Amino acid sequence: MRGSWLTQWRILIAVGVLVAGAGLLGLVSLQREVHTRALNSARFSAELINELVVGRNITTDILSTGVLDAGRRADMDADVAKLRENHHIAGLVVWALQTGHLIYADRGHPGAPATMPAAELARSRQGVAFSTSDDEDDGDATLNVFLPVDADPDAADDHAIDAVVEVMLPGDTISSAITRSVRLLDAGAALAALAGVVLLWRARIRMRRREHAERHDALTGLGNRTLLAHRADQVLAPGRPSALLLFDLDEFKEINDTLGHRAGDELLVTVAERLAGATRDGDLVVRLGGDEFAVLLADLGTGDSPEDTPESASDTAHRLRQVLREPVTIGLISVETEASVGIAVSPGHGAEIDTLLRCADVAMYHAKNNGLGVTLYDPATDTRDEQRLTVLTELRHAITAGQLRLHYQPKCRRDGTVDQVEALVRWQHPGRGLLGPFAFVPLAEHTSLIKPLTAWVLGEATRQCAAWRAAGRMLGVAVNISPRNLVDPDLPGVVRAAVAAAAIPAAMLELEITETAITTDPEHAAGTLERLRALGIGVSIDDFGAGYTSLAQLGTMPVDTLKIDQLFVADLLTNPAHEAVVRNIIQLCRELGLRTVAEGVETPGTWARLDELGCDEIQGYVLTPPLPPEQLIAWLDERTDADSRIRPGSRVADPAVRD
C-alpha cells in the first residue's frame, strides 16, 4: 500500500515538473517573440525616419562627393530637432558606404567619427543591424539601427548600396515596450506558477483525504483492515515480540435489534473511543467491520524472553476487556458490554498479519463458544486447516454433483412396528469412498454450507417418503436440523417447499432439533418451532439430557418427541444413576403427553429394560445400522411376517457393525 502511494506521489511530482518545464519553455518563447516584435517595430521607426529625413535631403551626388550643403544640413537639423522633441529620435548619422566617410551627424553627435569603423561597415553590408550605446554624459541608452540605403533605386544594379544610415532611437521608447511585455509575461508566469503550486497542494490534500478514507473506518474514525496491514508491515518486519488482539462484542446483535441501529452505532463509537484511550501511543486500534475490533500491540518487551509475550498480551486483553465492561448509557438505558478476545502473538504464531488474524479469529471463537472471555491461540483447537478448507470446497461441489446419499435407520415401537425412519446423510466421495456424517457435517454446520446441505436432505428425504407412500408403505421420515438452521428465518419456507414438492402429508415429516440448539436462544427457537408446528410438521428434541433444558422450558416448548441421549442409554443396565435419569425422563414425557425414543440401543437387554420402563420407541444397532433405501425395504420385508415380528429382547442386527 505504501509503495502504491509513493508511486502516485512520484507521478504527481513528475507531472508538476513537466508542466513547469513546458511553462518555462513557453515563457522563453514568448519573450523571444516579444523581443523580435520590438526590434521589428524599431526597424519600422528607423525606416520611416530615414524616409522622412534622409531620403528627402541626401542624393546620389552628395554621397559621391561626401559634401552636404548648408541648406540641406539645416533642413535635416530642423527635422531631427522636431523628432527629438517628440522623443522619436536620439540622433542621426549618415555615412557614404563606398568610402565610409561621414556625410551627416546631427548636432547631438558633433563628435561622430569622420570614417565609419571597419567592423560596422562590414556588418552594415549584411543588411539591417542593431546595437546599443550609453551616452557618457547623461547615461541614456539608445538603440542604434543601421540601415543600408540604395540612394538610386532606379539603377541597373539592384544590389548597389550607397549609404548607411544610423538611426539612434531612445532606449526607453523601445525597451519600455519590451519591459512591459516581459513584465506581463513574468506576472503571468508567476500567476501560473502560483496556480500550479495551488493545484499541486490541492491534489496532495485530495490524495491524503482519499488515503485517509481508504485506511479508516467512517463510523468510528479508527483505522481499518487496510491500515492494519500497512502498520503490520512496519511492526512485524523486525521480528520483535508483538501481538494481535481480536475483540468481538457479545450480544451486540440483540442490542442492535432491540434498541435500533443508531444505538448500535453509538455503542460501537464508544467502544472505539475506550479502546483507543486505553492503549499505548505505539499500538494500533482498528475496526475490522461489524462489531469486531483489533488491537495491534507493538514491541512487547525486549525479545529476550519470548515466553513473556503471551502473558503481557493476555494482561492487556483482560485490562481492555474490563474497560469495555463499564456501563454505556444509550438514551435512557444503561448497557454493559462484554467482549470475547482472541490473542495471537508474533513471531510465535506467525510473522504476517493474515496469519495472525486467522489465529486470533480461531482463539476468539474458542473463547466465545466456551465462555472464556480471553483465549490465547492454541494450534490444538484450530480446525481451520487446509484439509478442512479442501473438504468444504469438495462438499460444495458434492451437493450439486449428486455425490450425496441418504441412509435410513428405523425406529421400532413397543409393539414391534416401524412407521418412521431417520434420514442420515452420506457422502460418496470420488476418492475416499463412502463417508459418514461426522466427516463433513460438523464442518458444514460452522459455515453457510449447512443451508444448502439441509435443503438437499429435506428434498431427498421427502421425495423418498413420497416414493414409499406411492408403493403403499406409510413410512414417515425424520431429518436432523442444526442449530444454525434453527436461527435461519428461511427454514419454515424451505420445509414447506420440500413437503409441497413431494406432495406428502406434513405429518409424515419430523424435524429433530438438538437440545443445545434450543437452549442457546429459547425464545427464537420457540418461535421457529411454532411456525413449523403450524405447518403440521412433527418436532423432536434430539440428544435430550445432554443439554440444560429446564422443566419450565420443556413444558412450554412446541415439541412432540424427546429422544433420550445415548449417553444414558449405553450403560443403562450397569449405571443406576443413568437408569434413574431415563426412568424420570420417560415418566415426565408421559405426563406431558410427549413420545419418548431411546437412541443408541445396542443390546437386547437394554431394549428389554427400556420396554419395562415404558419407552415408546427405540433406535439403534440392535435393530440395524442405517441402510440405503432398497436395503431398508428388504430389511422391513423380512420382518413383517407375523412369525418374525420384532420384539423387545430379540437380537435383529449385529451391534458390531458400525456406521
XYZ file of C-alpha atoms in Angstrom:
659
model
C 0.000 0.000 0.000
C 2.831 2.343 0.906
C 4.509 1.667 -2.437
C 1.364 2.495 -4.370
C 1.038 5.871 -2.657
C 4.741 6.568 -3.216
C 4.254 5.800 -6.899
C 1.295 8.176 -7.059
C 3.372 10.929 -5.464
C 6.180 10.360 -7.941
C 3.722 10.573 -10.809
C 2.267 13.796 -9.395
C 5.729 15.353 -8.986
C 6.739 14.258 -12.487
C 3.598 15.817 -13.932
C 4.329 19.019 -11.995
C 7.896 19.140 -13.328
C 6.709 18.557 -16.889
C 4.068 21.261 -16.572
C 6.609 23.699 -15.080
C 9.128 22.879 -17.822
C 6.540 23.358 -20.509
C 5.520 26.676 -18.943
C 9.150 27.841 -18.799
C 9.751 26.941 -22.438
C 6.563 28.746 -23.356
C 7.680 31.814 -21.400
C 11.084 31.887 -23.115
C 9.403 31.515 -26.488
C 7.012 34.364 -25.723
C 9.853 36.568 -24.531
C 11.733 35.935 -27.755
C 8.622 36.711 -29.720
C 8.124 39.979 -27.840
C 11.797 40.914 -28.377
C 11.559 40.175 -32.075
C 8.413 42.230 -32.436
C 10.015 45.125 -30.547
C 13.044 45.075 -32.854
C 10.804 44.939 -35.893
C 8.955 47.935 -34.524
C 12.309 49.756 -34.082
C 13.300 48.910 -37.636
C 9.994 50.248 -38.891
C 10.505 53.502 -36.954
C 14.068 53.806 -38.254
C 12.990 53.204 -41.851
C 10.246 55.802 -41.508
C 12.699 58.402 -40.123
C 15.130 57.553 -42.875
C 12.416 58.073 -45.459
C 11.272 61.393 -43.989
C 14.646 62.936 -43.161
C 17.439 61.292 -45.128
C 15.563 60.393 -48.263
C 14.443 64.000 -48.838
C 17.807 65.639 -48.348
C 20.638 63.336 -49.369
C 21.049 62.497 -53.029
C 23.461 60.444 -55.067
C 25.695 63.367 -55.875
C 26.026 64.192 -52.185
C 27.031 60.616 -51.447
C 29.593 60.658 -54.233
C 31.162 63.953 -53.127
C 30.637 63.431 -49.436
C 29.609 67.112 -49.117
C 26.245 68.195 -47.679
C 25.429 71.840 -48.373
C 24.393 74.115 -45.558
C 20.773 74.396 -46.651
C 20.147 70.668 -46.663
C 22.027 70.295 -43.385
C 19.837 72.966 -41.822
C 16.707 71.173 -43.061
C 17.881 67.866 -41.666
C 18.826 69.512 -38.347
C 15.349 71.008 -38.132
C 13.685 67.663 -38.863
C 15.825 65.848 -36.344
C 15.185 68.540 -33.724
C 11.427 68.108 -34.102
C 11.721 64.341 -33.844
C 13.972 64.691 -30.818
C 11.498 66.985 -29.087
C 8.805 64.335 -29.504
C 11.197 61.602 -28.271
C 11.079 59.816 -31.626
C 14.823 60.001 -32.191
C 18.020 60.339 -30.190
C 20.355 61.002 -33.091
C 21.030 60.518 -36.812
C 24.283 59.779 -38.648
C 24.795 59.090 -42.366
C 27.872 57.558 -43.975
C 28.778 57.023 -47.582
C 29.099 53.258 -47.804
C 31.647 53.176 -50.605
C 34.089 55.435 -48.828
C 32.940 55.118 -45.249
C 33.109 58.908 -44.899
C 30.731 60.757 -42.602
C 28.062 62.702 -44.533
C 25.875 63.942 -41.721
C 25.771 63.893 -37.942
C 23.069 65.687 -36.007
C 24.017 68.371 -33.545
C 23.694 65.963 -30.678
C 26.615 63.945 -32.058
C 29.222 66.539 -33.078
C 31.990 64.103 -32.271
C 30.914 61.381 -34.690
C 33.942 59.753 -36.359
C 34.739 61.023 -39.807
C 35.038 57.484 -41.047
C 32.707 54.577 -40.221
C 34.521 51.831 -38.226
C 35.502 48.912 -40.428
C 33.635 46.347 -38.308
C 30.362 48.251 -38.515
C 30.969 48.944 -42.199
C 31.331 45.216 -42.872
C 28.275 44.378 -40.774
C 26.172 47.049 -42.439
C 26.773 45.448 -45.787
C 24.877 42.405 -44.483
C 21.584 44.266 -44.007
C 19.754 45.821 -41.060
C 21.790 45.714 -37.834
C 21.170 46.754 -34.239
C 23.424 47.909 -31.426
C 23.063 49.730 -28.145
C 25.102 52.501 -26.645
C 25.178 54.580 -23.472
C 25.744 58.324 -23.505
C 28.509 59.023 -21.077
C 27.066 62.463 -20.183
C 23.519 61.572 -19.193
C 23.664 57.791 -19.227
C 20.698 57.464 -21.578
C 20.710 54.225 -23.512
C 19.930 54.232 -27.240
C 19.064 51.571 -29.743
C 21.096 52.107 -32.915
C 19.560 50.838 -36.138
C 21.889 50.609 -39.130
C 20.015 50.772 -42.427
C 21.763 50.138 -45.761
C 20.169 52.538 -48.232
C 20.092 52.452 -52.010
C 20.137 56.113 -52.971
C 19.262 55.348 -56.622
C 16.611 52.627 -56.687
C 16.276 53.023 -60.455
C 19.861 51.999 -61.122
C 20.554 48.852 -63.098
C 22.364 47.208 -60.188
C 19.608 46.379 -57.710
C 22.172 45.354 -55.169
C 24.214 48.592 -55.161
C 24.179 50.074 -51.677
C 25.242 53.713 -51.488
C 24.796 54.740 -47.824
C 24.429 53.553 -44.304
C 22.083 55.436 -42.039
C 22.474 55.021 -38.295
C 19.205 55.940 -36.611
C 19.579 56.284 -32.867
C 16.273 55.575 -31.158
C 15.625 56.427 -27.494
C 16.271 53.285 -25.490
C 13.291 53.822 -23.228
C 10.903 54.017 -26.156
C 11.798 50.561 -27.375
C 12.802 48.930 -24.118
C 9.624 50.102 -22.395
C 7.560 48.078 -24.820
C 9.783 45.084 -24.228
C 9.786 45.691 -20.479
C 6.005 45.980 -20.290
C 5.534 42.796 -22.260
C 8.173 40.955 -20.270
C 6.665 42.144 -17.020
C 3.263 40.959 -18.155
C 4.776 37.652 -19.130
C 6.639 37.414 -15.820
C 3.455 38.238 -13.930
C 1.579 35.637 -15.945
C 4.336 33.121 -15.308
C 4.252 33.905 -11.590
C 0.482 33.507 -11.515
C 0.775 30.281 -13.499
C 3.441 29.023 -11.095
C 1.284 30.003 -8.124
C -1.709 28.310 -9.703
C 0.424 25.217 -10.304
C 1.555 25.190 -6.679
C -2.050 25.592 -5.515
C -3.211 22.802 -7.810
C -0.414 20.516 -6.614
C -1.219 21.342 -2.985
C -4.930 20.684 -3.511
C -4.098 17.445 -5.309
C -1.918 16.478 -2.357
C -4.754 17.277 0.064
C -7.211 15.218 -2.017
C -4.787 12.313 -2.154
C -4.270 12.469 1.617
C -8.021 12.610 2.195
C -8.534 9.669 -0.139
C -5.722 7.782 1.594
C -7.291 8.548 4.975
C -10.731 7.419 3.781
C -9.308 4.190 2.382
C -7.446 3.438 5.605
C -10.017 4.491 8.217
C -13.477 3.459 9.340
C -16.116 6.071 8.529
C -18.206 5.454 11.679
C -15.606 5.321 14.446
C -12.657 7.115 12.863
C -10.406 4.174 13.741
C -8.140 2.559 11.216
C -9.493 -0.287 9.116
C -8.104 -3.549 7.777
C -6.025 -1.699 5.155
C -4.288 0.452 7.759
C -3.740 -2.626 9.928
C -1.948 -4.369 7.069
C 0.152 -1.261 6.394
C 1.172 -0.817 10.027
C 1.788 -4.541 10.481
C 4.423 -4.415 7.733
C 6.362 -1.974 9.915
C 5.707 -3.637 13.279
C 6.163 -7.300 12.370
C 9.067 -6.984 9.935
C 11.810 -6.537 12.584
C 10.637 -9.721 14.325
C 10.229 -8.049 17.720
C 7.622 -9.552 20.091
C 4.176 -8.261 19.114
C 0.591 -9.417 19.490
C -2.782 -9.072 17.839
C -5.925 -8.925 19.980
C -9.226 -9.614 18.239
C -12.369 -8.334 20.023
C -15.909 -9.468 19.244
C -18.754 -7.885 21.215
C -21.081 -10.373 22.881
C -24.822 -9.970 22.287
C -24.284 -6.928 20.049
C -26.934 -8.241 17.656
C -29.507 -8.248 20.447
C -28.657 -4.652 21.341
C -28.867 -3.662 17.683
C -32.191 -5.422 17.166
C -33.716 -4.161 20.419
C -32.569 -0.546 20.515
C -32.046 0.054 16.805
C -29.069 0.549 14.520
C -28.461 4.105 15.700
C -27.997 2.853 19.251
C -25.749 0.108 17.941
C -23.623 2.684 16.117
C -23.402 4.769 19.278
C -22.180 1.728 21.185
C -19.552 0.990 18.534
C -18.262 4.567 18.703
C -17.995 4.322 22.498
C -16.130 1.017 22.264
C -13.736 2.557 19.731
C -13.056 5.542 21.995
C -12.430 3.334 25.025
C -10.042 1.013 23.202
C -8.130 3.914 21.658
C -7.921 5.686 25.025
C -6.674 2.633 26.898
C -3.820 1.651 24.567
C -0.282 2.972 24.176
C 0.727 5.535 21.571
C 2.608 2.940 19.565
C -0.318 0.492 19.467
C -2.958 0.489 16.750
C -6.709 0.064 17.261
C -8.799 -0.732 14.176
C -12.358 -1.713 13.410
C -12.472 -4.721 11.103
C -16.196 -4.473 10.469
C -19.454 -5.087 12.286
C -18.691 -5.478 15.987
C -15.134 -6.759 15.502
C -12.145 -4.693 16.630
C -8.443 -5.482 16.568
C -5.567 -4.099 18.605
C -2.015 -4.475 17.309
C 0.402 -4.374 20.243
C 3.889 -3.396 19.121
C 7.187 -4.236 20.817
C 6.042 -6.267 23.819
C 9.208 -6.494 25.878
C 12.776 -6.675 24.665
C 12.512 -10.007 22.931
C 14.954 -11.632 25.409
C 12.100 -13.622 26.944
C 9.626 -14.608 24.203
C 7.564 -16.529 26.715
C 6.646 -13.214 28.339
C 4.876 -12.011 25.192
C 1.679 -14.105 25.580
C 1.441 -13.174 29.263
C 1.850 -9.462 28.502
C -0.694 -9.642 25.675
C -3.126 -11.545 27.906
C -2.793 -8.952 30.666
C -3.543 -6.202 28.140
C -6.531 -8.115 26.771
C -8.030 -8.598 30.244
C -7.472 -4.926 31.066
C -9.116 -3.740 27.833
C -11.971 -6.168 28.299
C -12.530 -4.724 31.777
C -12.553 -1.202 30.299
C -15.275 -2.237 27.877
C -17.399 -3.698 30.671
C -18.078 -0.278 32.151
C -21.763 0.597 31.525
C -22.640 2.630 28.442
C -25.680 4.910 28.577
C -27.628 4.874 25.330
C -30.647 7.098 25.549
C -32.193 6.269 28.892
C -30.806 2.724 29.046
C -27.536 1.639 30.621
C -25.899 -1.202 28.704
C -22.982 -3.352 29.852
C -20.715 -4.563 27.079
C -18.941 -7.912 27.179
C -16.363 -8.970 24.627
C -14.678 -12.204 23.639
C -10.977 -11.757 22.875
C -8.652 -13.955 20.848
C -4.877 -13.462 21.058
C -2.185 -14.333 18.526
C 1.470 -13.440 19.164
C 4.324 -12.812 16.768
C 6.652 -14.371 15.870
C 5.369 -17.430 17.736
C 2.088 -17.776 15.829
C 3.187 -16.087 12.629
C 5.077 -13.169 11.164
C 2.382 -11.924 8.767
C -0.825 -10.101 9.605
C -3.073 -12.507 7.672
C -1.743 -15.427 9.710
C -2.172 -13.558 12.992
C -5.716 -12.544 12.057
C -6.665 -16.134 11.321
C -5.108 -17.418 14.545
C -6.698 -14.665 16.635
C -10.056 -15.404 14.995
C -9.780 -19.075 15.941
C -8.901 -18.138 19.524
C -11.714 -15.588 19.719
C -14.373 -18.080 18.633
C -12.991 -20.620 21.056
C -13.323 -18.025 23.824
C -16.869 -17.118 22.754
C -18.116 -20.692 22.398
C -16.694 -21.731 25.748
C -17.428 -18.552 27.712
C -13.739 -17.987 28.456
C -13.578 -14.259 27.786
C -9.905 -14.217 26.694
C -8.111 -17.057 24.920
C -4.601 -17.404 23.526
C -4.386 -19.216 20.201
C -3.770 -22.933 20.583
C -2.993 -24.972 17.439
C -4.689 -27.967 19.051
C -8.072 -26.227 18.835
C -7.547 -24.969 15.273
C -9.795 -26.838 12.878
C -9.369 -24.257 10.132
C -6.575 -26.018 8.362
C -6.057 -26.656 4.668
C -7.649 -30.093 4.866
C -10.800 -28.557 6.322
C -10.884 -25.984 3.539
C -10.419 -28.739 0.964
C -13.301 -30.733 2.447
C -15.612 -27.721 2.377
C -14.688 -26.932 -1.222
C -15.318 -30.525 -2.290
C -18.568 -30.666 -0.290
C -19.875 -27.564 -2.030
C -19.357 -29.396 -5.322
C -20.762 -32.668 -3.970
C -24.132 -31.085 -3.120
C -24.744 -30.156 -6.734
C -22.872 -33.051 -8.350
C -25.102 -35.845 -6.982
C -22.457 -37.331 -4.659
C -24.629 -37.282 -1.529
C -26.719 -40.232 -0.378
C -29.324 -40.826 2.343
C -29.323 -43.899 4.527
C -32.260 -44.615 6.811
C -32.375 -46.097 10.315
C -35.735 -47.391 11.565
C -37.423 -46.546 14.855
C -39.225 -49.523 16.365
C -42.321 -49.155 18.560
C -43.079 -51.314 21.584
C -45.467 -53.429 19.535
C -42.688 -54.191 17.029
C -43.952 -51.996 14.204
C -41.858 -49.485 12.278
C -43.639 -46.392 11.000
C -40.772 -43.888 10.870
C -37.116 -43.826 9.845
C -34.380 -41.261 10.438
C -32.628 -39.937 7.343
C -28.839 -39.801 7.761
C -26.661 -38.242 5.074
C -23.643 -39.944 3.494
C -21.082 -38.678 1.000
C -19.982 -40.942 -1.820
C -16.579 -39.264 -2.150
C -14.888 -39.992 -5.503
C -11.512 -40.603 -3.846
C -12.238 -41.526 -0.226
C -15.250 -43.759 -0.652
C -18.463 -43.566 1.383
C -18.088 -41.030 4.203
C -20.263 -40.881 7.299
C -21.782 -37.595 8.542
C -19.094 -36.934 11.159
C -16.529 -36.493 8.350
C -18.223 -33.400 6.949
C -21.465 -32.331 8.692
C -19.739 -30.657 11.712
C -17.631 -28.625 9.289
C -20.685 -27.607 7.286
C -22.511 -26.557 10.471
C -19.928 -23.820 11.032
C -20.322 -22.375 7.535
C -23.080 -21.284 5.194
C -22.882 -24.719 3.518
C -25.239 -26.140 6.134
C -28.135 -24.329 4.483
C -27.888 -25.959 1.004
C -26.926 -29.268 2.630
C -30.066 -29.243 4.817
C -32.202 -28.209 1.857
C -30.872 -31.170 -0.134
C -31.533 -33.616 2.718
C -35.091 -32.307 3.172
C -35.791 -32.538 -0.533
C -34.371 -36.037 -0.921
C -35.989 -37.404 2.272
C -39.463 -36.110 1.379
C -39.056 -37.388 -2.176
C -38.188 -40.863 -0.870
C -41.101 -40.688 1.552
C -43.409 -39.909 -1.377
C -41.989 -42.865 -3.346
C -42.626 -45.239 -0.437
C -46.103 -43.834 0.011
C -46.849 -44.376 -3.672
C -45.696 -48.003 -3.231
C -48.085 -48.469 -0.305
C -45.580 -48.086 2.528
C -46.526 -45.399 5.061
C -43.075 -44.603 6.398
C -42.516 -41.187 7.886
C -39.049 -39.618 7.828
C -37.131 -37.627 10.437
C -34.490 -35.106 9.370
C -31.846 -33.538 11.613
C -31.775 -29.737 11.808
C -28.600 -27.997 13.035
C -28.531 -25.020 15.442
C -27.538 -22.798 12.527
C -30.657 -23.937 10.637
C -32.859 -23.180 13.613
C -31.934 -19.484 13.642
C -32.410 -19.211 9.883
C -35.691 -17.361 9.234
C -35.958 -19.141 5.880
C -36.182 -22.615 7.465
C -40.026 -22.840 7.628
C -40.233 -21.778 3.987
C -37.668 -24.382 2.922
C -39.551 -27.108 4.825
C -42.893 -26.027 3.347
C -41.419 -26.096 -0.171
C -39.962 -29.608 0.309
C -43.271 -31.029 1.586
C -45.218 -29.336 -1.192
C -42.817 -30.571 -3.888
C -43.108 -34.171 -2.637
C -46.894 -33.881 -2.191
C -46.887 -35.750 1.136
C -48.866 -35.010 4.308
C -46.866 -32.683 6.546
C -47.306 -35.092 9.463
C -45.076 -37.617 7.673
C -42.070 -35.320 8.201
C -40.435 -34.813 11.578
C -37.560 -32.465 12.339
C -35.026 -33.413 15.004
C -33.556 -30.413 16.845
C -30.664 -30.796 19.288
C -31.294 -29.714 22.858
C -28.318 -27.293 22.775
C -29.809 -25.555 19.728
C -32.954 -24.826 21.735
C -31.223 -23.665 24.911
C -28.916 -21.248 23.046
C -31.802 -18.929 22.154
C -35.038 -20.349 23.637
C -37.329 -17.523 22.509
C -36.107 -17.567 18.920
C -36.174 -21.355 18.857
C -39.726 -21.446 20.204
C -40.884 -19.006 17.540
C -39.341 -21.084 14.727
C -40.754 -24.315 16.134
C -44.232 -22.762 16.422
C -44.090 -21.863 12.726
C -43.076 -25.434 11.883
C -45.808 -26.916 14.060
C -48.316 -24.654 12.329
C -47.380 -26.395 9.081
C -48.253 -29.764 10.649
C -44.586 -30.818 10.907
C -43.561 -33.007 13.844
C -40.754 -31.728 16.094
C -38.403 -33.835 18.184
C -35.717 -32.821 20.691
C -32.619 -34.851 19.888
C -29.934 -35.880 22.429
C -32.182 -34.898 25.335
C -30.354 -34.905 28.669
C -27.030 -33.696 27.244
C -28.052 -30.031 27.413
C -29.543 -27.737 30.011
C -33.226 -27.560 29.168
C -35.208 -26.574 32.221
C -38.508 -28.231 33.118
C -40.270 -24.906 32.565
C -38.895 -24.707 29.025
C -39.846 -28.317 28.366
C -43.423 -27.673 29.402
C -43.841 -24.750 27.002
C -41.674 -25.856 24.087
C -43.739 -26.838 20.997
C -42.348 -30.382 20.547
C -43.842 -33.846 20.098
C -40.997 -36.214 20.958
C -37.937 -36.476 23.195
C -35.011 -38.630 22.090
C -33.093 -39.777 25.155
C -29.367 -39.198 24.669
C -27.422 -42.430 24.104
C -25.012 -41.406 26.883
C -27.658 -42.550 29.365
C -28.829 -45.490 27.261
C -25.428 -47.101 26.668
C -24.844 -48.143 30.317
C -28.450 -48.289 31.378
C -28.015 -51.788 32.824
C -24.846 -51.020 34.780
C -25.281 -47.414 35.936
C -28.147 -46.896 38.389
C -27.877 -43.111 38.115
C -28.382 -43.195 34.354
C -31.249 -45.621 34.745
C -32.865 -43.156 37.141
C -32.446 -40.346 34.625
C -34.013 -42.423 31.872
C -36.883 -43.512 34.097
C -37.659 -39.936 35.118
C -37.468 -38.652 31.537
C -39.961 -41.329 30.430
C -42.262 -40.558 33.322
C -42.052 -36.795 32.686
C -42.813 -37.217 28.985
C -45.788 -39.441 29.764
C -47.240 -36.723 31.991
C -46.552 -34.020 29.370
C -48.026 -36.113 26.566
C -44.723 -36.473 24.713
C -43.434 -39.561 22.927
C -40.036 -40.953 24.016
C -37.390 -42.515 21.783
C -34.218 -44.110 23.126
C -31.328 -43.770 20.679
C -28.125 -45.776 20.553
C -29.701 -49.045 21.742
C -27.216 -51.826 21.055
C -28.190 -54.850 23.141
C -31.390 -56.862 23.554
C -31.101 -56.480 27.331
C -31.051 -52.701 27.097
C -34.053 -52.822 24.793
C -35.947 -55.069 27.183
C -35.236 -52.773 30.130
C -36.409 -49.725 28.151
C -39.598 -51.550 27.341
C -40.117 -52.260 31.046
C -39.614 -48.561 31.817
C -42.273 -47.681 29.242
C -40.128 -46.119 26.481
C -42.297 -45.700 23.374
C -39.672 -46.403 20.681
C -36.081 -47.439 20.310
C -33.467 -46.823 17.640
C -30.023 -48.291 17.283
C -27.775 -51.051 16.037
C -29.763 -53.634 17.956
C -32.172 -53.248 15.030
C -29.908 -52.356 12.118
C -27.329 -49.826 11.022
C -28.602 -47.078 8.708
C -29.387 -48.641 5.331
C -29.804 -47.419 1.771
C -33.482 -47.252 0.688
C -33.551 -50.538 -1.171
C -31.816 -52.465 1.658
C -34.139 -50.883 4.204
C -37.168 -52.160 2.294
C -35.616 -55.625 2.119
C -34.982 -55.495 5.875
C -38.600 -54.482 6.534
C -39.953 -57.192 4.231
C -38.018 -59.869 6.091
C -39.576 -58.791 9.394
C -43.185 -58.093 8.510
C -44.132 -61.762 8.704
C -46.230 -62.419 11.804
C -43.883 -65.155 12.959
C -40.810 -62.941 12.918
C -42.207 -59.625 14.226
C -39.627 -57.596 16.112
C -39.923 -57.965 19.866
C -38.050 -56.383 22.767
C -35.161 -58.578 23.812
C -34.641 -60.152 20.397
C -31.398 -59.562 18.506
C -32.149 -58.479 14.965
C -28.813 -56.935 13.979
C -25.129 -57.327 14.683
C -24.174 -54.438 17.003
C -20.557 -54.837 15.964
C -21.394 -53.330 12.595
C -20.822 -49.591 12.829
C -21.572 -46.581 10.679
